[in-house]
Amino acid sequence: MSTSTALLDIADLSVGYGDIPVLRGISMHVESGEAVAIIGANGAGKTTLLRAISGLLRASSGQIRFAGGKISDLRADLIVNQGLVHCPEGRAILRRMSVRENLELGAYRLKEGATSADLDRIFELFPRLRERQSQLGGSLSGGEQQMLAIGRAMMAKPRMLLLDEPSLGLSPLMMKEVFRGLAQLKASGLTIILVEQNALAALKFSDRTYVLESGSIALQGASSSLISDPRVREAYLGSA
Ligand SMILES: Nc1ncnc2c1ncn2[C@@H]1O[C@H](COP(=O)(O)OP(=O)(O)OP(=O)(O)O)[C@@H](O)[C@H]1O
Ligand SMILES: [Mg+2]
């Protein structure tokens, strides 16, 4: 029995692809209402960690608990049903469906389906999506697709949102708009894990940060302290 009260609690997690180990002995926790960032270089294992949390990859050892229950042996769809929703790297927009249909799909597990109040909430978060609701998903710009991916995840009414590289490939202006929406979600009390290669954006956004290096946690702490830590500055912020 764990005495932890964390919403998400990961203990000594190892994950690999076939015989190739990728994550080794990861322990981390996320409290309810926290925004936690995971930063690290290409190939550090950030996406692998999110995929393990959401049940798309199996742990080779260790345990993941969500809201007190063990989820590390649950099917991915059952994990989503508990309110842990993954907004994947690459966004996975349905290109031949409209913006509105993409959003409605996000609610397909809910008994009440997609209500107009839910859609309105997303349109308030990202007004561009309201303007473009009849447009095909595939015709959106990269930044608009990222807003749509976040909006679709929010339509599932998550208790915890897992975000994989929301800033990837976005112009500075679009990135600002996406992070404005994320800050609004954070302010509303949503629990968030943010995976980012853009370390500065992630450190500024989050309460706490874990630094992943070659599949292990190399550093962790309050984002406000890590942002001025020389090791972080040298390796991830391009200044010593
Ligand atoms: N399907 C797979 N099969 C085998 N190895 C994989 C697979 N997916 C990822 N890997 C390997 O696992 C390691 C971690 O990859 P992962 O995608 O988790 O890194 P990442 O931190 O998300 O990187 P990036 O910043 O480039 O997205 C890499 O060495 C990668 O080559
Ligand atoms: Mg990745």
Coordinates of C-alpha atoms and ligand atoms in Angstrom, one line a residue:
M1 CA 0.0 0.0 0.0
S2 CA 1.3 3.4 -1.0
T3 CA 0.8 6.3 1.3
S4 CA 1.2 8.8 -1.5
T5 CA -1.6 11.2 -2.2
A6 CA -0.2 12.2 -5.6
L7 CA -2.7 12.1 -8.5
L8 CA 0.0 10.3 -10.5
D9 CA 2.7 8.3 -8.9
I10 CA 5.4 6.5 -10.8
A11 CA 7.7 4.1 -9.0
D12 CA 10.9 2.7 -10.4
L13 CA 9.5 2.4 -13.9
S14 CA 11.5 0.8 -16.7
V15 CA 10.3 0.6 -20.3
G16 CA 11.9 -0.7 -23.5
Y17 CA 11.2 -1.6 -27.1
G18 CA 11.7 -5.4 -27.4
D19 CA 15.0 -6.1 -25.7
I20 CA 16.2 -2.5 -25.9
P21 CA 15.7 -0.7 -22.6
V22 CA 14.8 3.0 -23.0
L23 CA 13.6 4.2 -19.6
R24 CA 15.4 3.0 -16.5
G25 CA 14.2 3.4 -12.9
I26 CA 12.0 6.4 -13.4
S27 CA 10.3 7.6 -10.2
M28 CA 8.1 10.7 -10.3
H29 CA 4.9 12.1 -9.0
V30 CA 2.3 14.8 -10.0
E31 CA 0.0 16.3 -7.5
S32 CA -3.5 17.3 -8.3
G33 CA -3.5 20.8 -9.9
E34 CA 0.2 20.8 -10.7
A35 CA 1.8 21.5 -14.0
V36 CA 4.9 19.3 -14.3
A37 CA 7.3 19.6 -17.2
I38 CA 9.6 16.9 -18.6
I39 CA 12.4 18.3 -20.6
G40 CA 15.3 16.5 -22.4
A41 CA 17.2 16.1 -25.6
N42 CA 16.0 14.2 -28.7
G43 CA 15.8 10.5 -27.9
A44 CA 15.9 11.0 -24.1
G45 CA 12.7 9.0 -23.7
K46 CA 10.1 11.7 -23.2
T47 CA 7.5 10.3 -25.6
T48 CA 8.2 6.8 -24.4
L49 CA 7.4 8.0 -20.8
L50 CA 4.1 9.5 -21.9
R51 CA 3.2 6.4 -23.9
A52 CA 3.9 4.2 -20.9
I53 CA 1.7 6.4 -18.6
S54 CA -1.2 6.3 -21.1
G55 CA -0.9 2.5 -21.5
L56 CA 0.3 2.5 -25.1
L57 CA 3.6 0.8 -24.0
R58 CA 4.0 -1.8 -21.2
A59 CA 6.4 -1.3 -18.3
S60 CA 9.1 -4.0 -18.0
S61 CA 9.2 -3.3 -14.3
G62 CA 7.9 -0.7 -11.8
Q63 CA 4.5 0.7 -11.3
I64 CA 2.3 3.6 -12.3
R65 CA -0.6 4.6 -10.1
F66 CA -3.3 7.2 -11.0
A67 CA -5.8 8.5 -8.4
G68 CA -4.7 5.8 -6.1
G69 CA -5.2 2.8 -8.4
K70 CA -2.6 0.9 -10.3
I71 CA -2.9 1.6 -14.1
S72 CA 0.4 0.1 -15.3
D73 CA -1.3 -3.1 -16.4
L74 CA -4.5 -1.5 -17.7
R75 CA -5.5 -1.2 -21.4
A76 CA -5.1 2.3 -22.9
D77 CA -8.8 2.8 -23.4
L78 CA -9.5 2.0 -19.7
I79 CA -6.9 4.5 -18.7
V80 CA -8.5 7.2 -20.8
N81 CA -11.8 6.4 -19.2
Q82 CA -10.2 7.3 -15.8
G83 CA -9.6 10.8 -17.1
L84 CA -5.9 10.5 -18.2
V85 CA -5.9 12.0 -21.7
H86 CA -2.9 12.0 -24.0
C87 CA -2.4 14.7 -26.6
P88 CA 0.2 13.0 -28.8
E89 CA 3.3 14.2 -30.5
G90 CA 2.4 15.0 -34.1
R91 CA -1.2 15.9 -33.1
A92 CA -3.1 13.1 -34.9
I93 CA -5.7 15.4 -36.4
L94 CA -8.2 13.7 -38.7
R95 CA -7.5 15.7 -41.8
R96 CA -10.6 14.9 -43.8
M97 CA -13.0 15.7 -41.0
S98 CA -14.0 19.2 -40.0
V99 CA -12.6 21.0 -37.0
R100 CA -16.0 20.6 -35.3
E101 CA -16.1 16.9 -36.0
N102 CA -12.6 16.5 -34.7
L103 CA -13.6 18.2 -31.5
E104 CA -16.8 16.1 -31.2
L105 CA -14.7 12.9 -31.5
G106 CA -12.9 13.9 -28.4
A107 CA -16.1 13.5 -26.4
Y108 CA -17.1 10.0 -27.7
R109 CA -16.4 8.3 -24.4
L110 CA -18.7 10.6 -22.5
K111 CA -22.3 9.5 -21.9
E112 CA -23.7 13.0 -22.8
G113 CA -21.4 13.2 -25.9
A114 CA -20.2 16.6 -27.2
T115 CA -22.6 19.3 -25.8
S116 CA -22.6 22.8 -27.3
A117 CA -21.5 24.1 -23.9
D118 CA -18.4 21.9 -24.1
L119 CA -17.7 23.2 -27.7
D120 CA -18.2 26.7 -26.5
R121 CA -15.6 26.3 -23.8
I122 CA -13.1 25.1 -26.4
F123 CA -13.9 28.0 -28.7
E124 CA -13.4 30.4 -25.8
L125 CA -10.0 28.9 -25.1
F126 CA -9.0 29.0 -28.8
P127 CA -11.2 31.5 -30.7
R128 CA -9.5 30.6 -34.0
L129 CA -11.2 27.2 -33.8
R130 CA -14.6 28.8 -33.7
E131 CA -13.9 30.8 -36.9
R132 CA -12.6 27.6 -38.6
Q133 CA -15.1 25.1 -37.2
S134 CA -16.4 24.0 -40.7
Q135 CA -13.0 23.8 -42.3
L136 CA -11.2 20.5 -42.8
G137 CA -8.7 19.5 -40.1
G138 CA -6.0 19.0 -42.8
S139 CA -6.4 22.6 -44.0
L140 CA -5.4 24.1 -40.7
S141 CA -2.0 25.6 -40.1
G142 CA 0.4 23.8 -37.7
G143 CA -0.5 26.0 -34.8
E144 CA -4.2 25.7 -35.4
Q145 CA -3.8 21.9 -35.6
Q146 CA -2.1 22.0 -32.2
M147 CA -5.0 24.0 -30.8
L148 CA -7.4 21.5 -32.3
A149 CA -5.5 18.6 -30.7
I150 CA -5.6 20.3 -27.3
G151 CA -9.2 21.2 -27.8
R152 CA -10.1 17.6 -28.8
A153 CA -8.3 16.3 -25.7
M154 CA -10.2 18.8 -23.5
M155 CA -13.5 17.6 -25.0
A156 CA -12.9 14.3 -23.1
K157 CA -12.9 16.3 -19.8
P158 CA -9.6 15.0 -18.5
R159 CA -8.5 15.0 -14.9
M160 CA -4.9 15.0 -16.2
L161 CA -3.7 16.1 -19.6
L162 CA -0.5 14.7 -21.1
L163 CA 1.0 17.0 -23.7
D164 CA 3.8 15.9 -26.1
E165 CA 5.7 18.7 -27.7
P166 CA 2.9 21.2 -28.3
S167 CA 5.4 23.8 -29.5
L168 CA 7.0 21.6 -32.1
G169 CA 7.3 23.4 -35.5
L170 CA 5.2 26.4 -34.4
S171 CA 6.0 30.0 -35.2
P172 CA 6.7 32.2 -32.2
L173 CA 3.3 33.9 -32.5
M174 CA 1.4 30.6 -32.7
M175 CA 3.4 29.2 -29.9
K176 CA 2.5 32.2 -27.7
E177 CA -1.2 31.6 -28.6
V178 CA -1.0 27.9 -27.7
F179 CA 0.8 28.5 -24.4
R180 CA -1.8 31.3 -23.6
G181 CA -4.5 28.6 -23.9
L182 CA -2.5 26.1 -21.8
A183 CA -1.9 28.7 -19.1
Q184 CA -5.7 29.3 -19.0
L185 CA -6.2 25.5 -18.5
K186 CA -3.6 25.5 -15.8
A187 CA -5.3 28.4 -14.0
S188 CA -8.5 26.5 -14.1
G189 CA -6.9 23.9 -12.0
L190 CA -6.2 21.2 -14.6
T191 CA -3.4 18.8 -13.8
I192 CA -0.9 18.8 -16.7
I193 CA 2.3 17.0 -17.8
L194 CA 4.1 18.9 -20.5
V195 CA 6.8 17.2 -22.5
E196 CA 8.9 19.8 -24.4
Q197 CA 12.2 20.2 -26.1
N198 CA 11.7 23.9 -25.7
A199 CA 13.1 23.9 -22.2
L200 CA 12.6 27.6 -21.6
A201 CA 8.9 27.5 -22.5
A202 CA 8.4 24.4 -20.4
L203 CA 10.3 25.8 -17.3
K204 CA 8.3 29.1 -17.5
F205 CA 5.0 27.3 -17.8
S206 CA 5.4 24.6 -15.2
D207 CA 5.5 24.4 -11.4
R208 CA 8.0 21.6 -11.3
T209 CA 10.3 20.0 -13.9
Y210 CA 12.0 16.7 -14.4
V211 CA 15.1 16.6 -16.7
L212 CA 15.3 13.3 -18.6
E213 CA 18.8 12.2 -19.8
S214 CA 19.3 8.9 -21.6
G215 CA 16.2 7.4 -20.1
S216 CA 16.8 8.4 -16.5
I217 CA 15.9 11.5 -14.4
A218 CA 19.0 13.5 -14.1
L219 CA 17.6 16.5 -12.3
Q220 CA 14.3 17.6 -10.7
G221 CA 13.0 20.5 -8.8
A222 CA 10.9 23.6 -8.8
S223 CA 10.9 25.1 -12.3
S224 CA 11.7 28.5 -10.9
S225 CA 15.0 27.2 -9.4
L226 CA 16.0 24.9 -12.3
I227 CA 15.7 27.9 -14.7
S228 CA 18.7 29.5 -13.0
D229 CA 20.6 26.2 -12.3
P230 CA 23.9 26.3 -14.2
R231 CA 23.6 22.7 -15.3
V232 CA 20.2 23.4 -16.9
R233 CA 21.3 26.7 -18.3
E234 CA 24.4 25.1 -20.0
A235 CA 22.7 22.0 -21.3
Y236 CA 19.2 23.2 -22.2
L237 CA 19.1 27.0 -22.3
G238 CA 22.2 27.6 -24.3
S239 CA 24.0 29.7 -21.7
A240 CA 26.3 29.0 -18.8
Ligands
LIG1 N1 9.0 2.1 -31.7 C1 10.3 2.1 -31.3 N2 11.1 1.0 -31.5 C2 12.4 1.0 -31.0 N3 13.0 2.1 -30.4 C3 12.2 3.2 -30.3 C4 10.9 3.3 -30.7 N4 10.4 4.5 -30.4 C5 11.4 5.2 -29.8 N5 12.5 4.4 -29.7 C6 13.8 4.7 -29.2 O1 13.7 5.1 -27.8 C7 14.4 6.2 -27.4 C8 13.6 7.3 -26.8 O2 12.7 7.8 -27.8 P1 11.5 8.8 -27.5 O3 10.7 9.0 -28.7 O4 10.9 8.4 -26.2 O5 12.4 10.1 -27.2 P2 12.0 11.6 -27.0 O6 12.6 12.1 -25.8 O7 10.5 11.7 -27.1 O8 12.7 12.3 -28.3 P3 12.2 13.6 -29.2 O9 12.5 14.8 -28.5 O10 13.0 13.4 -30.5 O11 10.7 13.4 -29.4 C9 15.2 6.6 -28.7 O12 16.5 6.0 -28.7 C10 14.4 6.0 -29.8 O13 15.2 5.7 -30.9
MG2 MG 9.2 12.7 -28.4

